[in-house]
Amino acid sequence: MEIKDIKKTAEREISLVKTLKELESFENKYLGKKGILTRILRSLKELNPEERKKIGKEANELKEFLQKEIERKRGQLQEKHIEEKEKKEWIDITMPGKKIERGHLHPITLVRTQIEDIFQKMGFSVVEGPEIENEWYNFDALNIPKEHPARDMWDTFWLRQNELKMQNSKLKMSQRLLLRTHTSPVQIHYMEANKPPIRIIAPGRIFRYEATDASHEINFYQVEGLMIDKNISIANFKFIMEEFFKEFFGRKTEIRLRPSYFPFTEPSFEIDVKCSICNGKGCSVCSYRGWIEMAGAGMVHPNVLKAVKINPEEWQGFAFGLGLDRLTMMKYKINDIRLFYSGDLRFLKQF
Ligand code: DAH
């Protein structure tokens, strides 16, 4: 075949090329290692000098021509490819954006920070303790005797890993691990690490092994309080508690102290707040008592101070444990504690 015929065929073929892949096989066919032109150029040496000159020239011209044509075609096809891609990935920049909804704090967190603010204004520091405790911190150091029902298998979440170790058993009973049943062990941690005077609150999560209903959950929140100094009396205690509840529920709020029992305080009290719904007359919210129990409290028992090597002759103080969930429920008039942990947005969006 003459070179000019090859050129004609090639021109026709390249005009029909529609994709980059087709272009590649076209290029191979003519200019590849075993391509038509490559073969011609290679076989030139077999020709006589005159023919070699003529065909060599023509073949080289065609090679250059095809190279240019291939580059031109490649440019076109690439442009087309990009255009098509853009068409497929087209976005409407005038379309309104997707609204990202902003979250907000959980009601328990809102109330916790509010409580922290009130106590910080009265000179209390906010501290934290671990959620996994051993029996010493959760019970012994708090003067809770061995036979106390809270230590029962059925009232507390014990950690199994440790039970196993106990069977092998070099561990003492008091080193058994559990999920703390109250925030009171933070008192012990803090007093071990710090000398009086002490003024702290310790908000945190606690765990109880119990059936859930509208007022019981297996985990909830408490705010522990502890004040240790010289000459601290029940009068100081009552003032601080009254001040807290007035700041929290409003200045008109009234509280009362009712005698109670806790192993780690002596004397011990329950703190009641006058029911704001019926103003003390009695209604369904306060179970017709007129008052609602809000906290356990009392003067720190000398045995607790001795357990952390603080001299009870020199230092005294009071402690209290507020139910954070209960306070939040009262504040926002929520009638089921389980709502806090349900993750139900219809509930949460109201705060
Ligand atoms: N730890 C107690 C409970 O969970 C609450 C409590 C009562 C805490 C009296 C105190 C206190 O600090 O003095 O029931």
Coordinates of N, CA, C and O in Angstrom, one line a residue, residues 131 153-158 178-183 204-222 325 336-342:
E131 N -16.3 7.0 89.0 CA -17.6 6.3 89.1 C -17.4 4.8 89.5 O -18.3 4.2 90.0
M153 N -25.7 -7.8 97.5 CA -25.5 -8.1 96.1 C -26.6 -7.4 95.3 O -26.4 -7.0 94.1
W154 N -27.8 -7.3 95.8 CA -29.0 -6.9 95.0 C -29.2 -5.4 95.0 O -30.1 -4.9 94.3
D155 N -28.4 -4.7 95.7 CA -28.6 -3.2 95.8 C -27.5 -2.5 95.0 O -27.6 -1.3 94.8
T156 N -26.5 -3.2 94.6 CA -25.3 -2.5 94.1 C -24.8 -3.3 92.9 O -24.9 -4.5 92.8
F157 N -24.2 -2.5 91.9 CA -23.6 -3.2 90.8 C -22.1 -3.5 91.2 O -21.3 -2.6 91.3
W158 N -21.9 -4.8 91.4 CA -20.5 -5.2 91.7 C -19.8 -5.6 90.4 O -20.4 -6.1 89.4
L178 N -17.0 -1.7 92.7 CA -18.4 -1.5 92.4 C -18.7 -0.2 91.7 O -17.8 0.6 91.7
L179 N -19.8 0.0 91.1 CA -20.2 1.3 90.6 C -20.7 2.1 91.8 O -21.6 1.6 92.5
R180 N -20.2 3.3 92.0 CA -20.6 4.0 93.2 C -22.1 4.2 93.3 O -22.7 4.5 92.4
T181 N -22.6 4.0 94.6 CA -24.0 4.1 94.8 C -24.4 5.5 95.2 O -25.6 5.8 95.4
H182 N -23.4 6.3 95.5 CA -23.7 7.7 95.8 C -22.4 8.6 95.6 O -21.3 8.0 95.3
T183 N -22.5 9.9 95.6 CA -21.3 10.7 95.4 C -20.5 10.9 96.7 O -19.5 11.5 96.7
G204 N -22.1 14.4 90.1 CA -21.7 13.2 89.4 C -22.8 12.1 89.3 O -23.8 12.2 89.9
R205 N -22.4 11.1 88.4 CA -23.3 10.1 88.1 C -23.2 8.9 89.1 O -22.1 8.6 89.5
I206 N -24.3 8.3 89.5 CA -24.3 7.2 90.5 C -25.2 6.1 90.0 O -26.0 6.3 89.1
F207 N -25.0 4.9 90.6 CA -25.7 3.7 90.1 C -26.4 2.9 91.2 O -25.8 2.7 92.2
R208 N -27.6 2.5 90.9 CA -28.3 1.7 91.8 C -28.9 0.5 91.1 O -29.5 0.7 90.0
Y209 N -28.9 -0.7 91.7 CA -29.4 -1.8 91.1 C -30.9 -1.9 91.5 O -31.2 -2.4 92.5
E210 N -31.8 -1.3 90.7 CA -33.2 -1.4 91.1 C -34.1 -1.3 89.9 O -33.7 -1.0 88.8
A211 N -35.4 -1.7 90.1 CA -36.3 -1.7 89.0 C -36.7 -0.2 88.7 O -36.8 0.6 89.6
T212 N -36.8 0.0 87.4 CA -37.1 1.4 87.0 C -38.6 1.7 87.0 O -39.4 0.8 86.7
D213 N -39.0 2.9 87.4 CA -40.3 3.4 87.2 C -40.2 4.9 87.1 O -39.1 5.5 87.0
A214 N -41.4 5.6 87.3 CA -41.4 7.1 87.0 C -40.4 7.8 87.9 O -39.9 8.9 87.6
S215 N -40.1 7.3 89.1 CA -39.2 8.0 90.0 C -37.9 7.2 90.3 O -37.1 7.6 91.2
H216 N -37.7 6.1 89.6 CA -36.4 5.3 89.9 C -35.7 5.0 88.6 O -36.3 4.6 87.6
E217 N -34.4 5.2 88.6 CA -33.6 4.8 87.5 C -32.4 4.0 88.0 O -32.0 4.1 89.2
I218 N -31.7 3.2 87.1 CA -30.5 2.5 87.6 C -29.3 3.4 87.6 O -28.3 3.1 88.2
N219 N -29.4 4.5 86.9 CA -28.3 5.5 87.1 C -29.0 6.9 87.2 O -29.9 7.2 86.5
F220 N -28.4 7.8 88.0 CA -28.9 9.1 88.1 C -27.8 10.0 88.6 O -26.7 9.6 88.7
Y221 N -28.1 11.2 89.0 CA -27.1 12.2 89.3 C -27.3 12.8 90.7 O -28.4 13.0 91.2
Q222 N -26.2 13.0 91.4 CA -26.3 13.6 92.7 C -25.3 14.8 92.7 O -24.3 14.8 91.9
D325 N -31.5 14.9 89.6 CA -32.6 14.6 88.8 C -33.9 15.2 89.4 O -34.7 15.8 88.7
D336 N -41.5 12.2 85.0 CA -40.9 10.9 84.8 C -39.4 10.9 84.6 O -38.9 11.5 83.7
I337 N -38.7 10.4 85.6 CA -37.2 10.5 85.5 C -36.6 9.8 84.3 O -35.6 10.2 83.8
R338 N -37.3 8.8 83.8 CA -36.8 8.0 82.6 C -36.7 8.9 81.4 O -35.9 8.6 80.5
L339 N -37.4 10.0 81.3 CA -37.3 10.9 80.2 C -35.9 11.4 80.0 O -35.5 11.6 78.9
F340 N -35.2 11.6 81.1 CA -33.9 12.2 81.0 C -32.9 11.3 80.2 O -32.0 11.7 79.6
Y341 N -33.2 10.0 80.3 CA -32.2 9.0 79.7 C -32.8 8.3 78.4 O -32.1 7.4 77.9
S342 N -33.9 8.8 78.0 CA -34.6 8.1 76.8 C -34.0 8.6 75.5 O -34.1 7.9 74.5

